[in-house]
Short mmCIF file of C-alpha atoms in Angstrom, two decimals:
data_model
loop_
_atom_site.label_atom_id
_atom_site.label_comp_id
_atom_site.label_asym_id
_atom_site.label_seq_id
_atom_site.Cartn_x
_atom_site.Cartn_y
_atom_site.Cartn_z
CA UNK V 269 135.38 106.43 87.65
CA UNK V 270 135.28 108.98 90.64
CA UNK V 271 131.24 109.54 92.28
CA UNK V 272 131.39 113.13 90.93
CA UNK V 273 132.55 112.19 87.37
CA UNK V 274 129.82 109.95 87.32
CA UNK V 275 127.17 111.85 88.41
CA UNK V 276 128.77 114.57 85.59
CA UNK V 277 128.17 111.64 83.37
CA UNK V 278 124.89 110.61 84.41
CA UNK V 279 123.78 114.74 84.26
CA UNK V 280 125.36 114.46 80.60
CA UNK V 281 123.02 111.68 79.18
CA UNK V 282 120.10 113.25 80.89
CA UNK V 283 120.92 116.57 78.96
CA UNK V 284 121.16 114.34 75.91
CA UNK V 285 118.02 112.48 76.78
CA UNK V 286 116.55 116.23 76.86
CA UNK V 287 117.47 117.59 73.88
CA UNK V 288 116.63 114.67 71.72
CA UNK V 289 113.17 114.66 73.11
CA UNK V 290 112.80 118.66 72.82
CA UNK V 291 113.66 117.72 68.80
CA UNK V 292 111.27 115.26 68.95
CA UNK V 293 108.39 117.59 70.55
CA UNK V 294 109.57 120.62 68.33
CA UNK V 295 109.42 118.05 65.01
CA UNK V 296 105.66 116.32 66.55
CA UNK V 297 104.44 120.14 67.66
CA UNK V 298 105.75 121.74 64.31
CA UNK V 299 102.98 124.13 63.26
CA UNK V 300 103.16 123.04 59.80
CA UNK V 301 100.19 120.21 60.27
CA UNK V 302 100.09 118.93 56.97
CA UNK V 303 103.26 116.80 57.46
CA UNK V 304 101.67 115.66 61.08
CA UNK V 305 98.13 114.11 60.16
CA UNK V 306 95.91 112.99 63.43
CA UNK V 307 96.00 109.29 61.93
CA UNK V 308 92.82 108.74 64.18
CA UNK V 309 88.65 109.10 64.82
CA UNK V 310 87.23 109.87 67.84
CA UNK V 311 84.86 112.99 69.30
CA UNK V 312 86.69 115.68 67.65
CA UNK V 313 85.51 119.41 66.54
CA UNK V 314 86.65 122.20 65.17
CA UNK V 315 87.22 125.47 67.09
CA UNK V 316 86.80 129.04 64.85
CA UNK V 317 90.18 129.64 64.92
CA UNK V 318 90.66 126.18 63.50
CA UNK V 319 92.04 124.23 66.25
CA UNK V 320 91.25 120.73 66.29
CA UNK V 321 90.38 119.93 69.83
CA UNK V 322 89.48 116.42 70.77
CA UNK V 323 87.33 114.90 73.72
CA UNK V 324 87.55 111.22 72.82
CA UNK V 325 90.17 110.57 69.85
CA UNK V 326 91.65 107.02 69.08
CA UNK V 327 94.55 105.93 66.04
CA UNK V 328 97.67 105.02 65.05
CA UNK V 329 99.41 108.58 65.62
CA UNK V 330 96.64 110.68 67.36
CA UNK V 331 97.18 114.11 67.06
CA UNK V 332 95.36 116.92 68.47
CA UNK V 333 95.75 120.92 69.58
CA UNK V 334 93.26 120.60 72.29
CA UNK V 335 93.00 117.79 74.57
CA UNK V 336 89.43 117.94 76.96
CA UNK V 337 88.95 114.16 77.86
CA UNK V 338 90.91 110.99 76.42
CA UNK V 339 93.46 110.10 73.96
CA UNK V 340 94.61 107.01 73.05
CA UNK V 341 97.51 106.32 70.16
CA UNK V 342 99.06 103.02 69.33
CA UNK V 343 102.58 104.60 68.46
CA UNK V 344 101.83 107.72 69.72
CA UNK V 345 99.34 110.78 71.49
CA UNK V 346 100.77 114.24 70.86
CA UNK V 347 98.59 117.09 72.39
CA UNK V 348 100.31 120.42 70.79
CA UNK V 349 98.20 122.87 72.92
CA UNK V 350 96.16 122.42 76.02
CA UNK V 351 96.19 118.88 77.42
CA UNK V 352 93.30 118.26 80.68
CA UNK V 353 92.51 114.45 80.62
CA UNK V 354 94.75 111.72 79.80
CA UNK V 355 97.00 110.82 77.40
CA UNK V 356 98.16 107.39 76.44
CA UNK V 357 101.05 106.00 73.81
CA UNK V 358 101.91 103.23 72.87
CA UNK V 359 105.74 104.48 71.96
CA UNK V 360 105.48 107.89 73.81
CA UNK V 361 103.48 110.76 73.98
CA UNK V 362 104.02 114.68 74.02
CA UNK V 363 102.24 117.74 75.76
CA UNK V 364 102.66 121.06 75.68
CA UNK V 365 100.61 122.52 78.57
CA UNK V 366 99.40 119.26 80.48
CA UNK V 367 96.99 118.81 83.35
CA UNK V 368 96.17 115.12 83.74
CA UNK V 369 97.71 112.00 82.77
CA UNK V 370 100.53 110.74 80.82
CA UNK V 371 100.90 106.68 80.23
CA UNK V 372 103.46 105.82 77.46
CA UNK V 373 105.15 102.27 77.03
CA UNK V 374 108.74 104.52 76.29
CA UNK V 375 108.34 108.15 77.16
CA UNK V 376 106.45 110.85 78.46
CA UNK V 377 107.44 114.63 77.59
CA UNK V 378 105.57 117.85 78.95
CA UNK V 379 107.65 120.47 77.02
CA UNK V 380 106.48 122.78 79.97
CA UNK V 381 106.02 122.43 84.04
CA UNK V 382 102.99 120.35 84.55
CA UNK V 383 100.42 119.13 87.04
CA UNK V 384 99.43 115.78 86.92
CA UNK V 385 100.81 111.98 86.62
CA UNK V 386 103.41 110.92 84.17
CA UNK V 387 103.46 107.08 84.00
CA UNK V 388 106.47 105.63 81.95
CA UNK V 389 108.18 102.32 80.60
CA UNK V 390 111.67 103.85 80.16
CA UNK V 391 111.49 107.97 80.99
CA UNK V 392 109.55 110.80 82.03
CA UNK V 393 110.48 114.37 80.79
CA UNK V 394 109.10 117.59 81.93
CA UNK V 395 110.28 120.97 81.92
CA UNK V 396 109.04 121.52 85.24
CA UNK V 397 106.55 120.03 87.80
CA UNK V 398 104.38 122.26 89.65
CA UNK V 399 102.11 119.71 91.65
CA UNK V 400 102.91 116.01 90.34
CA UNK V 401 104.59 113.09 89.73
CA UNK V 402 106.77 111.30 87.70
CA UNK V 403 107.06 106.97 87.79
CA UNK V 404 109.50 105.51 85.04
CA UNK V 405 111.16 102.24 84.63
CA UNK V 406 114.30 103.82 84.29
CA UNK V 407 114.81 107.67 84.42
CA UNK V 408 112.83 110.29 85.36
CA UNK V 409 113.41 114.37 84.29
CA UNK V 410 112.62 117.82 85.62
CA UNK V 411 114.47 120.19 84.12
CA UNK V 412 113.47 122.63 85.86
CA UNK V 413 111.19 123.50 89.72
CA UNK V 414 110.01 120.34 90.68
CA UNK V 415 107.22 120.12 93.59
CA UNK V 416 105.68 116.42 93.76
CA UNK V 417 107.62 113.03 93.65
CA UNK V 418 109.69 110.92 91.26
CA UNK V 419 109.85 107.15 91.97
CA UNK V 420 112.66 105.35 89.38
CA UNK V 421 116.00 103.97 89.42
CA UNK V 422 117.67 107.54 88.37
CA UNK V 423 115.82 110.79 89.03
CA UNK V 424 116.89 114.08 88.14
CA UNK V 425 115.99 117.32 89.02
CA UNK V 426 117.22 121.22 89.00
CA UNK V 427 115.44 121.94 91.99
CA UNK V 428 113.61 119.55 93.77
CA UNK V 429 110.67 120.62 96.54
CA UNK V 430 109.86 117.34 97.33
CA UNK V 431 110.63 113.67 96.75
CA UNK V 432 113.31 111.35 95.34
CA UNK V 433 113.01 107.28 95.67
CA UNK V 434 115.19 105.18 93.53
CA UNK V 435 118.81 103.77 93.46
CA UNK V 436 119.95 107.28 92.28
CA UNK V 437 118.74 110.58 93.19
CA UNK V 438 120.27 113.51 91.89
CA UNK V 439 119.07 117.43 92.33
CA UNK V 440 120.90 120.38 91.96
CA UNK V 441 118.97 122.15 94.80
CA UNK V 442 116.40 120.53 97.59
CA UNK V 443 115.11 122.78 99.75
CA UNK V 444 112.32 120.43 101.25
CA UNK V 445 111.35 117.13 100.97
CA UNK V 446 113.31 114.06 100.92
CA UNK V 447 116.04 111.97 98.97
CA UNK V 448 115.39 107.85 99.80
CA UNK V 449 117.68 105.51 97.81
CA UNK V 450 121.58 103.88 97.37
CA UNK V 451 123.30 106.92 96.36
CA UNK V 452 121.91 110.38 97.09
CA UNK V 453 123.57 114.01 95.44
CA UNK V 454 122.41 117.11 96.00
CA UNK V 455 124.77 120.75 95.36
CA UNK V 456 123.37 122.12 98.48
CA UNK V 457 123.96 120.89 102.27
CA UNK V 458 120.29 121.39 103.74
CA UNK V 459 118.64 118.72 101.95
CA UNK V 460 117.12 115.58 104.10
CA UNK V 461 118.64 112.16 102.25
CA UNK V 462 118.49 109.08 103.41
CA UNK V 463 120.30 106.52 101.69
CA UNK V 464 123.82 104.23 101.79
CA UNK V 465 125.44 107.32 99.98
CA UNK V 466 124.50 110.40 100.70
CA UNK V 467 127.00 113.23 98.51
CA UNK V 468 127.02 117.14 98.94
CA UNK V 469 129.52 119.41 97.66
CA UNK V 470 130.96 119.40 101.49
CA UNK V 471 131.45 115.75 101.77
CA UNK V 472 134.76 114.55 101.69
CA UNK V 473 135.70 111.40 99.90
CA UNK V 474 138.90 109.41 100.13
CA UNK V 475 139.89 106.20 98.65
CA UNK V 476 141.66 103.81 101.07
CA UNK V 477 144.05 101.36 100.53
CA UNK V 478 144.42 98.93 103.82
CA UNK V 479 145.53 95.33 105.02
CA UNK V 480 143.93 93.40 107.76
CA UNK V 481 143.71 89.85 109.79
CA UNK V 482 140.34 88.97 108.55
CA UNK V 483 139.70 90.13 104.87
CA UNK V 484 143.60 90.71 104.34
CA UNK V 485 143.85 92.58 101.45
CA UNK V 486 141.33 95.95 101.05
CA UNK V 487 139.86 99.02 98.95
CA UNK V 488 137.27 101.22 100.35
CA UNK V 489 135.91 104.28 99.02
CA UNK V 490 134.81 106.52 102.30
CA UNK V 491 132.42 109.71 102.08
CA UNK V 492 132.44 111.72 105.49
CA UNK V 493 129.80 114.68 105.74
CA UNK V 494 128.87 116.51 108.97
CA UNK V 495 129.70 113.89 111.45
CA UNK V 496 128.72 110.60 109.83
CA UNK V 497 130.33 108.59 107.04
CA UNK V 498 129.44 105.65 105.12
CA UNK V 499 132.13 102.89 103.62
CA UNK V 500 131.99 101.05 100.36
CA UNK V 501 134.80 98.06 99.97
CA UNK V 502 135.76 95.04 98.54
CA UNK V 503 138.53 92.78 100.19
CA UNK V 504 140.24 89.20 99.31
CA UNK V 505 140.91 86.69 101.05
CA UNK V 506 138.90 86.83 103.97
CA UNK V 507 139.85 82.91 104.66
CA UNK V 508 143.59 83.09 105.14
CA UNK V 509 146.17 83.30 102.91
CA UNK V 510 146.73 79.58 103.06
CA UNK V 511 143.25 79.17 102.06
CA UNK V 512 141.70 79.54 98.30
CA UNK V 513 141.06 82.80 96.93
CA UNK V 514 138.44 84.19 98.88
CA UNK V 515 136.68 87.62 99.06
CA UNK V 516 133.85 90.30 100.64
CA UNK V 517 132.10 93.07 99.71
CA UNK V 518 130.86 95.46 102.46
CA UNK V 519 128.69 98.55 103.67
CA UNK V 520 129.91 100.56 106.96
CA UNK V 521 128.09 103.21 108.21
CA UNK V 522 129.98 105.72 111.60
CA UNK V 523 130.33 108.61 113.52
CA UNK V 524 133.82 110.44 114.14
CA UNK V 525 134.61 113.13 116.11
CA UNK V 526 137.61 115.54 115.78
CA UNK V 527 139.81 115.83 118.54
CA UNK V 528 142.35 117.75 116.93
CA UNK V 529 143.00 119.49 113.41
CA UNK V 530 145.00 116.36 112.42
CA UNK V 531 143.16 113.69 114.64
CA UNK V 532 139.82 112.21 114.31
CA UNK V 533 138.57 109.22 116.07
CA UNK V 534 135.71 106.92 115.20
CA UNK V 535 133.13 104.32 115.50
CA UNK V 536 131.44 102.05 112.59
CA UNK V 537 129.06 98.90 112.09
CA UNK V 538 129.20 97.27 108.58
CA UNK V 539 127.43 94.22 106.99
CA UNK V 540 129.85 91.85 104.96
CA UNK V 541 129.04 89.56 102.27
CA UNK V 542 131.44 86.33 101.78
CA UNK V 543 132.11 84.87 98.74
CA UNK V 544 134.56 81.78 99.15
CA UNK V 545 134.03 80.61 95.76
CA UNK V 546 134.12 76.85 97.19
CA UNK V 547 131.37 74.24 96.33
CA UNK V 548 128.92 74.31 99.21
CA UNK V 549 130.04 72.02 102.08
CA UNK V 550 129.41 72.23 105.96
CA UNK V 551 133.07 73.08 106.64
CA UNK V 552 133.37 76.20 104.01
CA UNK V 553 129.86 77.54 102.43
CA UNK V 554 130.16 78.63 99.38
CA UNK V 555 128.32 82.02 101.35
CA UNK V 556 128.88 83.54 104.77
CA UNK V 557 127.53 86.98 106.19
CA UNK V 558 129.94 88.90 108.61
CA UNK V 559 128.86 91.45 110.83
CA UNK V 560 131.48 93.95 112.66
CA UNK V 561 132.24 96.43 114.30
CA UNK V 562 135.30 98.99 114.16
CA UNK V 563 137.32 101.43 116.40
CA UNK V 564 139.40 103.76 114.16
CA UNK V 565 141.80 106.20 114.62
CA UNK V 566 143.24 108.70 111.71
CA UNK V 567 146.07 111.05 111.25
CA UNK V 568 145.70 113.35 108.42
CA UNK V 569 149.22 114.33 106.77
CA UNK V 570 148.35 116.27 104.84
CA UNK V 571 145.44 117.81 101.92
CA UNK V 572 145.92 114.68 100.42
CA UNK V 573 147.32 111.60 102.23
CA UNK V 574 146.62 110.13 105.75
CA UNK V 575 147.09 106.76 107.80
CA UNK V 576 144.54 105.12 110.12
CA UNK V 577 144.30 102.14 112.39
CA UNK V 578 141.38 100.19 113.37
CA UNK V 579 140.30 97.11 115.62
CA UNK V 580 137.27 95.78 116.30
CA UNK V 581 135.39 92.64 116.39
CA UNK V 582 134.22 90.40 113.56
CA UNK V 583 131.09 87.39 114.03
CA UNK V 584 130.66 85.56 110.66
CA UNK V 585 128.30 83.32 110.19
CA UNK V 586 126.13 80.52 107.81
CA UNK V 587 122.98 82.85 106.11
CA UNK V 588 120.99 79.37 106.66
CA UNK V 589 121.94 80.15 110.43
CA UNK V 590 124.53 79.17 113.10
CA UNK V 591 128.44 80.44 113.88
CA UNK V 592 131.07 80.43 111.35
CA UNK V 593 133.85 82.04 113.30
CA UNK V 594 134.42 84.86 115.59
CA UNK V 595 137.47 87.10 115.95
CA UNK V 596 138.67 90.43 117.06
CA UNK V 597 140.53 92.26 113.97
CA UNK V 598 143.15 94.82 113.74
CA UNK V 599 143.57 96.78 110.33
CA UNK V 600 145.78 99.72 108.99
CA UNK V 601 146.48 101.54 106.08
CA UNK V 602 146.37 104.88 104.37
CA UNK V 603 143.57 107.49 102.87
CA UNK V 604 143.83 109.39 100.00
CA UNK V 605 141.56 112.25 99.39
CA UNK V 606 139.45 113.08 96.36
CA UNK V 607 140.24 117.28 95.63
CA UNK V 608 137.14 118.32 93.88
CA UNK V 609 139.09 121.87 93.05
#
């Protein structure tokens, strides 16, 4: 699956993610009470215009329309009004106008932009954050101005004034802050990312296809932004091909420089991983590192194809410590270009 297809994909489950829970606050904030007891006791009153608003209320399914202090629900704590305290569920729990905490074992949903802490086993929701932040096991949401900091292994937002941290960030716009994790998108070029993917609308990504004299046979997936670019691959048999199958995964990070419309030369340091799928033995581990470094030229044919050549120099050795081999390396192949049009 292409990066941008996934992150289309990814965007797609959060919008289902979203709508599901909007049904579920829309079904929990439905002003037809009756159906949606507070199963629950606590320090509760009455306002005059009937409002049940709630300082200290503990149940089953606690329910109130005011939330001034604490609320605690085994399945769940759904504040349909004003919620300034905290708010805990066992399942999830659900806020409309929220100013504290949220701490649910599934999912937390403000159903508008909220200040405070949302604390999550599985996913935070908001429809916006205006001074907060968001921690989830899994996904966190702000569909909408976000200004505060998600921490989870996706995060989402439309557009994000402040900070990202997990494996993937995604924001539609990011004005300030930062984006810190594996793979970093953004539809806008001026945010800050830092990351071993960092994707804009700008950055061009090609898929290469490329032989060489250390791993021999190679696929790489290549994203080039301003002047930088960072390399994902796989290649086989990094041994020989008189040895056992063999193979390496591998991370390169460079700089290029264009020297003419057609010609770019460039520099890159990557970190290899060596499988050699041998029981361990002091001639062949069955793990090696590789570290290396490459001088590449390309020639750009055209929109879609181009050709490149590289050498360099390659020192693998044991992870417990000591040489495995050195060697200089020479590589070549083509480039084909991802068109986004």
């Amino acid at each position: 699956m292409h990066v941008i297809s996934l992150f289309k994909h990814l965007n797609c489950n959060c919008v289902r993610i979203i709508i599901l829970s909007l049904f579920l606050c829309v079904a929990t904030l439905s002003p037809a009470q009756k159906h949606f007891p507070n199963i629950g006791f606590g320090i509760n009153r009455h306002a005059t215009d009937g409002r049940l608003v709630g300082h200290l209320n503990l149940g089953l399914l606690s329910k109130v329309d005011t939330l001034h202090g604490v609320q605690v629900g085994v399945f769940s704590s759904v504040v349909s009004g004003e919620m300034r305290g905290l708010s805990v569920g066992g399942l999830m729990t659900v806020s409309h106008r929220m100013k504290g905490f949220q701490i649910a074992g599934l999912t937390n949903v403000s159903t508008t932009p909220m200040q405070g802490t949302q604390i999550a086993g599985v996913t935070n929701i908001s429809m916006g954050i205006k001074e907060g932040m968001q921690i989830a096991g899994a996904v966190n949401v702000c569909s909408g101005y976000m200004r505060g900091l998600q921490v989870a292994p996706y995060n989402y937002a439309d557009s994000l004034n402040g900070s990202q941290i997990g494996m993937l960030n995604v924001a539609v716009s990011h004005p300030r802050g930062w984006q810190v994790g594996i793979i970093n998108y953004t539809r806008d070029t001026i945010a800050h990312k830092i990351g071993l993917v960092n994707v804009n609308p700008k950055t061009c990504i090609d898929f290469l296809v490329f032989a060489g004299t250390i791993s021999k046979f190679n696929g790489a997936m290549r994203f080039r932004n301003h002047s930088t670019y960072n390399m994902i691959g796989v290649g086989t048999h990094y041994l020989g091909l008189d040895k056992e199958f063999s193979g390496a995964i591998y991370y390169r990070l460079g700089q290029y420089f264009r020297l003419w419309p057609r010609w770019t030369v460039s520099g890159d340091v990557g970190f290899f991983h060596v499988e050699t799928f041998k029981p361990h033995s002091q001639e062949t581990p069955k793990r090696l590192y590789s570290l290396q470094v490459h001088v590449n030229m390309d020639y750009q044919v055209n929109e879609i194809l181009g050709a490149f050549v590289s050498t360099g120099y390659g020192d693998t050795r044991y992870y417990s410590g000591g040489d495995y081999r050195h060697r200089f390396l020479f590589q070549g192949g083509i480039s084909i270009r991802y068109n986004r049009k």
